[in-house]
Amino acid sequence: MPRVKVPVEWQVATDERFRRIVAHGSAWALPELAHSVHVEVNGLAPDREWFYRFRYRNDISPVGRTRTTPALYKSGGALAFAFASCQDWASGYYPSYRHMADDDLDLVVHLGDYVYEGGIPADGGYRKTSTPDVLRKAPQDLERWRMQYALFKSDLDLQAAHARFPWLVTWDDHEVKNDYAGTQQEHAGDITELRAAAYQAWYEHQPVRLRSHIYRRMRWGRLAQLDILDGRQYRSVPPCGWGEADACTGGYAPDVTMLGFPQEKWLFDGFAASAARWNIVGSNVMVGRLDHDGASGNRLWHDAWDGYPAARKRLTDAWVNHRVSNPVVVTGDWHSTFVNDIHRDFDRPGSPVVATEFVGTSISSNGDGEVYGPYYGPMIKYNPHIKFFDGDRRGYFRCTVRNDQMTADLQIVSTVSRRDAPESTFASFVVESGKPGAVKA
Ligand SMILES: [Fe+2]
């Protein structure tokens, strides 16, 4: 594109063929924002589907479908959503998105690692498809970050899933740099400049509002409230050390934060005000404990909430103190599936179970390799609150929320070496309203 602003027209219609257009307008696509446009459409009726498209001169975009949430006072009904994370382009194709796009969902929730920060191999890695030389080096500046999004978004199945459903997105570490915390990273030190370029490219390429925090709240009538968290931008440097390390007293200091205190207040105020039957939190990293070595020690993974026990205790206390109805966490990051009981205090294993957590595996990251099963599998016996674990399969969770129960189907693809790999339901879980903890169906 030339470095000039161009007007992009948009339309919203009740039908796929745009016979009844209910809203339309024009937005400037600016070169300083990679000619992206973010259109906010107000006044649409609740609880139905809509179709939208864009036009610049004679070029008309493919048609997108979206839907509005039910009215705030509306009870009952159902919410069907998939949640996904971790889609390293060079680690494989995205057959899961192909299956999702054929499904009948209300929403896709993406919990981060939408792109990865590395250079792209000449042969496209697992994809065995040649890629331009300009992608070889890891992104450092804005121009190169934009190319990373252009590459990842060139995937046709990802495009189909975006066109078919509205998405709620947050980010994790790989949108910037492995395991970073705030503006710091273990090896690179201060990453403020890299982060600013990466964040801008993220904003340009994601379906988010013109102005907002990354964290956001969506109410699905009175059936469900979804609070999508930003667990990267404001977190403390892990107080006991980066990555795999021993627990330490520093993790319990009151100033230790995962969300930053303004976001934490927003979250807890939202809990206090919630009239929803189900209160779902979207977290980039795992809330439940994963004790690595049982009675012999206290080795943990400090990039997840295990590195921030003071912050986790405030979260579990908030669920209890505000009498939050049916708290459920849906999580990304680990390229593994976990189904967890969340105890109010993981340092007192007898403390009550206060919430349920589903950790989804990856769309493509780790490819078809058996990587985490052999490593984390033997640790699960030290963690009786972990009701299910799988470390080696690719896919996502498909969830249905109704008044009386929430179901979660673990959808697994046979391989990520092909776009058309078949999908099957590997396991299903149910959470009954009023009874935290998932049960295998
Ligand atoms: Fe990841």
Tab-separated table of C-alpha atoms and ligand atoms in Angstrom:
chain	number	residue	atom	x	y	z
A	1	MET	CA	0.000	0.000	0.000
A	2	PRO	CA	1.209	3.567	-0.694
A	3	ARG	CA	1.768	5.691	2.401
A	4	VAL	CA	-1.524	7.546	2.095
A	5	LYS	CA	-4.772	7.208	3.988
A	6	VAL	CA	-7.627	5.575	2.120
A	7	PRO	CA	-11.366	5.514	2.852
A	8	VAL	CA	-12.830	2.056	3.474
A	9	GLU	CA	-16.583	1.637	3.388
A	10	TRP	CA	-18.325	-0.874	5.615
A	11	GLN	CA	-21.793	-2.382	5.749
A	12	VAL	CA	-23.726	-4.487	8.246
A	13	ALA	CA	-26.759	-6.470	7.061
A	14	THR	CA	-29.246	-8.955	8.433
A	15	ASP	CA	-28.586	-11.329	5.529
A	16	GLU	CA	-25.580	-12.784	3.781
A	17	ARG	CA	-26.533	-11.177	0.462
A	18	PHE	CA	-26.841	-7.675	1.894
A	19	ARG	CA	-30.438	-7.133	0.854
A	20	ARG	CA	-31.224	-5.468	4.176
A	21	ILE	CA	-28.406	-3.184	5.237
A	22	VAL	CA	-28.937	-1.859	8.761
A	23	ALA	CA	-25.732	0.106	9.282
A	24	HIS	CA	-23.015	1.475	7.043
A	25	GLY	CA	-20.251	4.019	7.075
A	26	SER	CA	-16.729	4.854	6.123
A	27	ALA	CA	-13.482	4.597	8.049
A	28	TRP	CA	-10.011	5.919	7.251
A	29	ALA	CA	-7.402	3.204	6.812
A	30	LEU	CA	-4.243	4.956	7.940
A	31	PRO	CA	-0.705	4.021	6.852
A	32	GLU	CA	0.509	4.552	10.436
A	33	LEU	CA	-1.835	1.707	11.466
A	34	ALA	CA	-0.914	-0.613	8.575
A	35	HIS	CA	-4.123	0.460	6.801
A	36	SER	CA	-6.167	-1.457	9.344
A	37	VAL	CA	-9.643	-0.274	10.307
A	38	HIS	CA	-11.505	-0.943	13.557
A	39	VAL	CA	-15.183	-0.177	13.208
A	40	GLU	CA	-17.478	0.058	16.225
A	41	VAL	CA	-21.114	-0.421	15.295
A	42	ASN	CA	-23.703	0.710	17.825
A	43	GLY	CA	-27.435	0.191	18.085
A	44	LEU	CA	-27.728	-3.336	16.681
A	45	ALA	CA	-30.530	-5.441	18.143
A	46	PRO	CA	-29.412	-8.030	20.734
A	47	ASP	CA	-29.117	-11.771	20.350
A	48	ARG	CA	-28.948	-12.373	16.625
A	49	GLU	CA	-26.494	-12.829	13.805
A	50	TRP	CA	-25.262	-10.129	11.404
A	51	PHE	CA	-23.194	-10.028	8.261
A	52	TYR	CA	-20.553	-7.427	7.403
A	53	ARG	CA	-18.193	-6.539	4.597
A	54	PHE	CA	-15.772	-3.828	3.540
A	55	ARG	CA	-15.194	-2.064	0.234
A	56	TYR	CA	-12.399	0.031	-1.195
A	57	ARG	CA	-13.189	1.275	-4.716
A	58	ASN	CA	-13.988	-1.882	-6.703
A	59	ASP	CA	-12.635	-4.353	-4.194
A	60	ILE	CA	-15.176	-5.938	-1.885
A	61	SER	CA	-14.024	-8.087	1.029
A	62	PRO	CA	-15.312	-11.568	1.787
A	63	VAL	CA	-18.417	-11.555	3.987
A	64	GLY	CA	-17.982	-11.878	7.737
A	65	ARG	CA	-20.610	-13.101	10.158
A	66	THR	CA	-20.912	-11.948	13.730
A	67	ARG	CA	-23.554	-11.856	16.426
A	68	THR	CA	-24.767	-9.609	19.201
A	69	THR	CA	-25.029	-10.788	22.808
A	70	PRO	CA	-28.438	-11.378	24.442
A	71	ALA	CA	-29.961	-8.425	26.298
A	72	LEU	CA	-28.490	-7.892	29.774
A	73	TYR	CA	-31.677	-8.921	31.597
A	74	LYS	CA	-32.218	-12.108	29.571
A	75	SER	CA	-31.868	-15.352	31.562
A	76	GLY	CA	-31.410	-18.890	30.397
A	77	GLY	CA	-30.621	-19.901	26.856
A	78	ALA	CA	-27.262	-21.280	25.896
A	79	LEU	CA	-23.787	-20.081	25.009
A	80	ALA	CA	-21.587	-22.234	22.772
A	81	PHE	CA	-17.973	-21.173	22.469
A	82	ALA	CA	-14.595	-22.607	21.595
A	83	PHE	CA	-11.406	-21.462	23.254
A	84	ALA	CA	-8.020	-21.769	21.621
A	85	SER	CA	-4.393	-20.719	21.997
A	86	CYS	CA	-0.843	-21.313	20.774
A	87	GLN	CA	-0.704	-21.400	16.988
A	88	ASP	CA	2.937	-21.385	15.967
A	89	TRP	CA	2.666	-21.173	12.167
A	90	ALA	CA	5.880	-23.104	11.466
A	91	SER	CA	4.849	-25.919	13.867
A	92	GLY	CA	1.901	-27.025	11.771
A	93	TYR	CA	-1.361	-26.341	9.974
A	94	TYR	CA	-4.548	-25.300	11.760
A	95	PRO	CA	-7.033	-28.120	11.025
A	96	SER	CA	-8.821	-27.283	14.284
A	97	TYR	CA	-9.952	-23.952	12.829
A	98	ARG	CA	-11.304	-25.740	9.786
A	99	HIS	CA	-13.508	-27.855	12.059
A	100	MET	CA	-14.476	-24.878	14.201
A	101	ALA	CA	-15.588	-22.946	11.122
A	102	ASP	CA	-18.020	-25.781	10.288
A	103	ASP	CA	-19.420	-25.751	13.810
A	104	ASP	CA	-22.280	-23.693	15.181
A	105	LEU	CA	-20.618	-21.471	17.773
A	106	ASP	CA	-21.558	-18.146	19.261
A	107	LEU	CA	-18.004	-17.097	19.959
A	108	VAL	CA	-14.320	-17.970	19.767
A	109	VAL	CA	-12.112	-17.011	22.693
A	110	HIS	CA	-8.381	-16.770	21.938
A	111	LEU	CA	-6.107	-16.865	24.974
A	112	GLY	CA	-2.816	-15.908	23.395
A	113	ASP	CA	0.241	-17.046	21.486
A	114	TYR	CA	-1.607	-16.031	18.325
A	115	VAL	CA	1.805	-15.383	16.747
A	116	TYR	CA	5.278	-16.432	17.866
A	117	GLU	CA	8.281	-14.147	18.054
A	118	GLY	CA	10.835	-16.203	16.122
A	119	GLY	CA	12.209	-16.094	12.587
A	120	ILE	CA	10.521	-18.365	10.034
A	121	PRO	CA	12.486	-21.247	8.441
A	122	ALA	CA	12.965	-21.204	4.664
A	123	ASP	CA	10.960	-24.429	4.284
A	124	GLY	CA	8.136	-23.246	6.574
A	125	GLY	CA	9.004	-25.791	9.264
A	126	TYR	CA	6.308	-28.469	9.585
A	127	ARG	CA	4.361	-26.844	6.769
A	128	LYS	CA	7.011	-27.688	4.160
A	129	THR	CA	6.211	-24.616	2.113
A	130	SER	CA	8.758	-22.012	1.038
A	131	THR	CA	8.701	-18.622	2.746
A	132	PRO	CA	10.287	-15.259	1.788
A	133	ASP	CA	13.834	-14.462	2.977
A	134	VAL	CA	12.614	-11.328	4.742
A	135	LEU	CA	10.990	-13.587	7.395
A	136	ARG	CA	14.193	-15.358	8.406
A	137	LYS	CA	15.134	-13.005	11.237
A	138	ALA	CA	12.992	-12.608	14.349
A	139	PRO	CA	10.790	-9.481	14.440
A	140	GLN	CA	12.406	-6.471	16.098
A	141	ASP	CA	10.647	-3.484	14.547
A	142	LEU	CA	7.049	-2.681	13.620
A	143	GLU	CA	7.442	-3.470	9.909
A	144	ARG	CA	8.702	-6.964	10.635
A	145	TRP	CA	6.029	-7.622	13.299
A	146	ARG	CA	3.408	-6.719	10.689
A	147	MET	CA	4.890	-9.338	8.374
A	148	GLN	CA	4.596	-11.924	11.155
A	149	TYR	CA	0.865	-11.228	11.441
A	150	ALA	CA	0.498	-11.231	7.650
A	151	LEU	CA	2.109	-14.673	7.506
A	152	PHE	CA	0.087	-16.212	10.337
A	153	LYS	CA	-3.119	-14.672	9.043
A	154	SER	CA	-2.480	-16.058	5.558
A	155	ASP	CA	-3.739	-19.409	6.898
A	156	LEU	CA	-7.069	-20.052	5.164
A	157	ASP	CA	-8.598	-22.017	8.034
A	158	LEU	CA	-7.790	-19.279	10.534
A	159	GLN	CA	-9.389	-16.793	8.122
A	160	ALA	CA	-12.499	-18.968	7.911
A	161	ALA	CA	-12.880	-19.101	11.695
A	162	HIS	CA	-12.535	-15.306	11.916
A	163	ALA	CA	-15.090	-14.805	9.143
A	164	ARG	CA	-17.596	-17.156	10.743
A	165	PHE	CA	-17.566	-16.038	14.413
A	166	PRO	CA	-16.934	-13.063	16.627
A	167	TRP	CA	-13.708	-13.458	18.612
A	168	LEU	CA	-12.702	-12.333	22.087
A	169	VAL	CA	-8.921	-12.135	22.265
A	170	THR	CA	-6.153	-11.579	24.745
A	171	TRP	CA	-2.446	-12.194	24.423
A	172	ASP	CA	0.244	-14.237	26.152
A	173	ASP	CA	4.036	-14.002	26.001
A	174	HIS	CA	4.868	-15.034	22.430
A	175	GLU	CA	3.155	-11.990	20.934
A	176	VAL	CA	6.298	-10.261	22.309
A	177	LYS	CA	8.960	-12.551	23.808
A	178	ASN	CA	9.085	-15.848	25.670
A	179	ASP	CA	7.913	-15.648	29.311
A	180	TYR	CA	8.238	-11.863	29.616
A	181	ALA	CA	6.829	-10.038	32.633
A	182	GLY	CA	5.761	-6.394	32.257
A	183	THR	CA	8.714	-4.761	30.506
A	184	GLN	CA	11.297	-7.373	31.569
A	185	GLN	CA	12.533	-10.631	30.116
A	186	GLU	CA	14.970	-13.085	31.635
A	187	HIS	CA	17.691	-12.833	28.987
A	188	ALA	CA	16.870	-9.631	27.086
A	189	GLY	CA	16.409	-7.377	30.145
A	190	ASP	CA	14.315	-4.321	29.327
A	191	ILE	CA	12.090	-4.990	26.300
A	192	THR	CA	10.067	-1.766	26.327
A	193	GLU	CA	10.870	-0.897	22.705
A	194	LEU	CA	10.301	-4.385	21.297
A	195	ARG	CA	7.061	-4.611	23.261
A	196	ALA	CA	5.757	-1.302	21.914
A	197	ALA	CA	6.266	-2.443	18.298
A	198	ALA	CA	4.750	-5.865	19.000
A	199	TYR	CA	1.740	-4.390	20.818
A	200	GLN	CA	1.029	-1.996	17.956
A	201	ALA	CA	1.100	-4.790	15.373
A	202	TRP	CA	-1.208	-6.826	17.623
A	203	TYR	CA	-3.688	-3.939	17.803
A	204	GLU	CA	-3.612	-3.445	14.052
A	205	HIS	CA	-4.320	-7.101	13.335
A	206	GLN	CA	-6.811	-8.121	16.008
A	207	PRO	CA	-10.579	-7.556	16.158
A	208	VAL	CA	-10.581	-5.181	19.106
A	209	ARG	CA	-12.229	-1.869	19.835
A	210	LEU	CA	-10.668	1.437	18.816
A	211	ARG	CA	-9.714	2.204	22.394
A	212	SER	CA	-9.775	-0.229	25.274
A	213	HIS	CA	-7.677	-2.189	27.684
A	214	ILE	CA	-6.690	-5.651	26.569
A	215	TYR	CA	-8.720	-6.970	29.476
A	216	ARG	CA	-12.438	-6.774	28.885
A	217	ARG	CA	-15.807	-8.050	30.061
A	218	MET	CA	-18.648	-9.534	28.058
A	219	ARG	CA	-22.079	-10.351	29.476
A	220	TRP	CA	-24.144	-13.077	27.848
A	221	GLY	CA	-27.474	-11.980	29.327
A	222	ARG	CA	-27.726	-13.340	32.848
A	223	LEU	CA	-26.400	-16.717	31.790
A	224	ALA	CA	-22.700	-15.919	31.708
A	225	GLN	CA	-20.150	-13.230	32.299
A	226	LEU	CA	-16.792	-13.576	30.569
A	227	ASP	CA	-13.844	-11.663	31.972
A	228	ILE	CA	-10.882	-11.842	29.615
A	229	LEU	CA	-7.620	-11.040	31.404
A	230	ASP	CA	-4.331	-9.456	30.413
A	231	GLY	CA	-1.851	-11.464	32.474
A	232	ARG	CA	1.336	-10.202	30.782
A	233	GLN	CA	1.444	-6.455	30.566
A	234	TYR	CA	1.249	-5.585	34.259
A	235	ARG	CA	2.700	-8.616	36.059
A	236	SER	CA	5.562	-8.457	38.538
A	237	VAL	CA	8.884	-10.008	37.620
A	238	PRO	CA	8.417	-13.550	39.031
A	239	PRO	CA	9.544	-13.117	42.633
A	240	CYS	CA	11.151	-16.563	43.059
A	241	GLY	CA	12.901	-16.749	39.694
A	242	TRP	CA	12.066	-17.247	36.007
A	243	GLY	CA	10.557	-20.482	34.724
A	244	GLU	CA	11.064	-23.682	36.694
A	245	ALA	CA	12.189	-22.783	40.215
A	246	ASP	CA	11.523	-23.474	43.884
A	247	ALA	CA	8.735	-21.696	45.736
A	248	CYS	CA	9.910	-18.898	48.031
A	249	THR	CA	8.480	-16.535	50.625
A	250	GLY	CA	8.802	-13.625	48.160
A	251	GLY	CA	5.852	-15.060	46.221
A	252	TYR	CA	3.621	-14.239	49.188
A	253	ALA	CA	4.532	-10.549	49.445
A	254	PRO	CA	1.416	-8.357	49.204
A	255	ASP	CA	2.769	-6.311	46.291
A	256	VAL	CA	3.160	-9.393	44.064
A	257	THR	CA	0.746	-9.019	41.158
A	258	MET	CA	-0.243	-10.952	38.051
A	259	LEU	CA	-2.797	-8.467	36.710
A	260	GLY	CA	-1.636	-5.153	38.135
A	261	PHE	CA	-3.816	-3.615	40.832
A	262	PRO	CA	-6.106	-1.528	38.565
A	263	GLN	CA	-7.035	-4.622	36.507
A	264	GLU	CA	-7.432	-6.662	39.683
A	265	LYS	CA	-9.853	-4.074	41.084
A	266	TRP	CA	-11.783	-4.047	37.796
A	267	LEU	CA	-12.039	-7.834	37.937
A	268	PHE	CA	-13.163	-8.054	41.559
A	269	ASP	CA	-15.630	-5.147	41.163
A	270	GLY	CA	-17.055	-7.063	38.219
A	271	PHE	CA	-17.397	-10.176	40.372
A	272	ALA	CA	-19.197	-8.172	43.047
A	273	ALA	CA	-21.647	-6.713	40.517
A	274	SER	CA	-22.234	-9.892	38.510
A	275	ALA	CA	-25.769	-11.260	38.210
A	276	ALA	CA	-24.572	-14.077	35.959
A	277	ARG	CA	-25.146	-17.767	36.658
A	278	TRP	CA	-21.700	-18.663	35.247
A	279	ASN	CA	-18.675	-16.451	35.759
A	280	ILE	CA	-15.996	-17.404	33.296
A	281	VAL	CA	-12.488	-15.984	33.422
A	282	GLY	CA	-10.210	-16.212	30.364
A	283	SER	CA	-6.616	-16.520	31.556
A	284	ASN	CA	-3.497	-16.639	29.422
A	285	VAL	CA	-1.687	-18.880	31.952
A	286	MET	CA	-2.718	-21.673	34.325
A	287	VAL	CA	-4.275	-20.802	37.682
A	288	GLY	CA	-4.059	-24.300	39.247
A	289	ARG	CA	-0.944	-25.566	40.967
A	290	LEU	CA	1.413	-28.021	39.287
A	291	ASP	CA	3.709	-29.402	41.960
A	292	HIS	CA	6.705	-30.852	40.085
A	293	ASP	CA	8.263	-33.031	42.785
A	294	GLY	CA	5.718	-33.903	45.481
A	295	ALA	CA	6.858	-34.340	49.051
A	296	SER	CA	10.556	-33.991	48.194
A	297	GLY	CA	10.345	-30.274	47.490
A	298	ASN	CA	8.300	-27.447	46.041
A	299	ARG	CA	9.418	-27.045	42.450
A	300	LEU	CA	6.907	-25.087	40.344
A	301	TRP	CA	6.536	-23.326	36.992
A	302	HIS	CA	6.837	-19.663	37.911
A	303	ASP	CA	5.599	-18.176	34.645
A	304	ALA	CA	2.070	-19.333	35.549
A	305	TRP	CA	0.002	-18.338	38.618
A	306	ASP	CA	2.193	-20.742	40.628
A	307	GLY	CA	4.846	-17.994	40.563
A	308	TYR	CA	2.369	-15.474	42.022
A	309	PRO	CA	0.680	-17.224	44.975
A	310	ALA	CA	-0.230	-13.950	46.722
A	311	ALA	CA	-2.110	-12.800	43.633
A	312	ARG	CA	-3.789	-16.190	43.228
A	313	LYS	CA	-5.003	-16.148	46.820
A	314	ARG	CA	-6.581	-12.732	46.266
A	315	LEU	CA	-8.376	-14.176	43.222
A	316	THR	CA	-9.748	-17.247	45.025
A	317	ASP	CA	-10.709	-15.091	48.039
A	318	ALA	CA	-12.574	-12.705	45.720
A	319	TRP	CA	-14.647	-15.568	44.290
A	320	VAL	CA	-15.614	-16.638	47.803
A	321	ASN	CA	-16.067	-13.210	49.386
A	322	HIS	CA	-18.257	-11.892	46.561
A	323	ARG	CA	-20.229	-15.172	46.464
A	324	VAL	CA	-19.487	-15.481	42.756
A	325	SER	CA	-21.782	-17.992	41.088
A	326	ASN	CA	-20.006	-20.876	39.326
A	327	PRO	CA	-16.501	-19.536	38.697
A	328	VAL	CA	-14.780	-21.277	35.779
A	329	VAL	CA	-11.376	-20.455	34.301
A	330	VAL	CA	-10.507	-21.186	30.659
A	331	THR	CA	-6.789	-21.073	30.004
A	332	GLY	CA	-4.159	-21.253	27.259
A	333	ASP	CA	-0.361	-21.402	27.226
A	334	TRP	CA	0.727	-24.926	28.138
A	335	HIS	CA	0.256	-26.826	24.839
A	336	SER	CA	-1.349	-29.404	27.107
A	337	THR	CA	-4.803	-30.160	28.401
A	338	PHE	CA	-5.491	-29.905	32.130
A	339	VAL	CA	-8.799	-30.091	33.979
A	340	ASN	CA	-8.296	-28.723	37.483
A	341	ASP	CA	-10.115	-28.261	40.749
A	342	ILE	CA	-9.090	-24.842	42.044
A	343	HIS	CA	-8.676	-24.869	45.818
A	344	ARG	CA	-9.119	-21.700	47.788
A	345	ASP	CA	-5.586	-22.128	49.129
A	346	PHE	CA	-3.206	-24.519	47.378
A	347	ASP	CA	-0.919	-24.415	50.431
A	348	ARG	CA	-3.727	-26.086	52.370
A	349	PRO	CA	-4.849	-28.920	50.087
A	350	GLY	CA	-7.825	-29.628	52.350
A	351	SER	CA	-9.206	-26.161	51.694
A	352	PRO	CA	-12.438	-26.107	49.674
A	353	VAL	CA	-12.649	-26.339	45.906
A	354	VAL	CA	-13.921	-22.929	44.798
A	355	ALA	CA	-13.621	-23.011	40.999
A	356	THR	CA	-13.041	-25.200	37.943
A	357	GLU	CA	-10.283	-24.734	35.372
A	358	PHE	CA	-10.015	-26.029	31.816
A	359	VAL	CA	-6.615	-25.565	30.195
A	360	GLY	CA	-6.800	-25.985	26.421
A	361	THR	CA	-3.996	-27.488	24.405
A	362	SER	CA	-2.398	-25.785	21.378
A	363	ILE	CA	-3.788	-25.323	17.886
A	364	SER	CA	-0.372	-26.197	16.377
A	365	SER	CA	2.509	-25.441	18.781
A	366	ASN	CA	4.757	-28.461	19.496
A	367	GLY	CA	3.469	-29.964	16.226
A	368	ASP	CA	2.874	-33.704	16.297
A	369	GLY	CA	5.728	-34.303	18.735
A	370	GLU	CA	5.328	-35.964	22.114
A	371	VAL	CA	6.901	-33.276	24.225
A	372	TYR	CA	5.080	-32.556	27.445
A	373	GLY	CA	3.458	-35.908	28.228
A	374	PRO	CA	6.762	-37.593	29.088
A	375	TYR	CA	7.911	-34.590	31.137
A	376	TYR	CA	4.823	-33.485	33.054
A	377	GLY	CA	2.905	-36.767	33.022
A	378	PRO	CA	4.835	-38.345	35.941
A	379	MET	CA	4.180	-35.213	38.072
A	380	ILE	CA	0.398	-35.462	37.923
A	381	LYS	CA	0.273	-37.978	40.790
A	382	TYR	CA	1.555	-35.268	43.160
A	383	ASN	CA	-1.441	-33.130	42.188
A	384	PRO	CA	-4.751	-34.771	43.088
A	385	HIS	CA	-6.638	-31.584	42.127
A	386	ILE	CA	-5.631	-32.231	38.471
A	387	LYS	CA	-8.470	-34.426	37.232
A	388	PHE	CA	-7.212	-34.854	33.670
A	389	PHE	CA	-3.944	-34.245	31.826
A	390	ASP	CA	-2.734	-34.778	28.277
A	391	GLY	CA	0.523	-33.276	27.022
A	392	ASP	CA	0.802	-34.460	23.445
A	393	ARG	CA	-2.326	-33.744	21.418
A	394	ARG	CA	-3.356	-30.704	19.378
A	395	GLY	CA	-6.816	-29.137	19.419
A	396	TYR	CA	-9.103	-27.007	21.570
A	397	PHE	CA	-12.048	-27.100	23.956
A	398	ARG	CA	-15.623	-26.615	22.807
A	399	CYS	CA	-17.910	-25.475	25.626
A	400	THR	CA	-21.656	-25.156	26.055
A	401	VAL	CA	-23.047	-23.186	28.970
A	402	ARG	CA	-26.632	-23.624	30.166
A	403	ASN	CA	-28.316	-22.679	33.439
A	404	ASP	CA	-27.877	-26.069	35.057
A	405	GLN	CA	-24.509	-27.161	33.671
A	406	MET	CA	-21.481	-26.384	31.543
A	407	THR	CA	-19.997	-29.019	29.253
A	408	ALA	CA	-16.516	-28.985	27.751
A	409	ASP	CA	-15.518	-31.260	24.873
A	410	LEU	CA	-11.830	-31.769	24.192
A	411	GLN	CA	-11.626	-31.662	20.384
A	412	ILE	CA	-8.434	-33.268	19.069
A	413	VAL	CA	-7.011	-33.462	15.545
A	414	SER	CA	-5.049	-36.519	14.392
A	415	THR	CA	-2.131	-34.453	13.022
A	416	VAL	CA	-1.168	-30.860	12.198
A	417	SER	CA	0.821	-31.930	9.135
A	418	ARG	CA	-2.322	-31.535	6.956
A	419	ARG	CA	-5.052	-28.923	6.652
A	420	ASP	CA	-7.736	-31.585	6.387
A	421	ALA	CA	-6.799	-33.757	9.377
A	422	PRO	CA	-9.890	-35.306	11.013
A	423	GLU	CA	-11.105	-34.224	14.434
A	424	SER	CA	-12.604	-36.284	17.239
A	425	THR	CA	-13.855	-35.715	20.763
A	426	PHE	CA	-11.128	-37.160	23.000
A	427	ALA	CA	-12.912	-36.552	26.314
A	428	SER	CA	-15.916	-34.634	27.636
A	429	PHE	CA	-16.406	-32.963	31.004
A	430	VAL	CA	-19.371	-31.570	32.902
A	431	VAL	CA	-19.591	-28.958	35.631
A	432	GLU	CA	-22.929	-28.935	37.453
A	433	SER	CA	-24.188	-25.558	38.606
A	434	GLY	CA	-23.452	-25.061	42.315
A	435	LYS	CA	-20.769	-27.749	42.407
A	436	PRO	CA	-17.245	-26.591	41.502
A	437	GLY	CA	-15.008	-29.175	39.836
A	438	ALA	CA	-15.446	-30.935	36.510
A	439	VAL	CA	-16.495	-34.566	36.169
A	440	LYS	CA	-15.611	-36.696	33.167
A	441	ALA	CA	-18.765	-37.351	31.171
B	1	FE	FE	2.307	-21.203	23.365
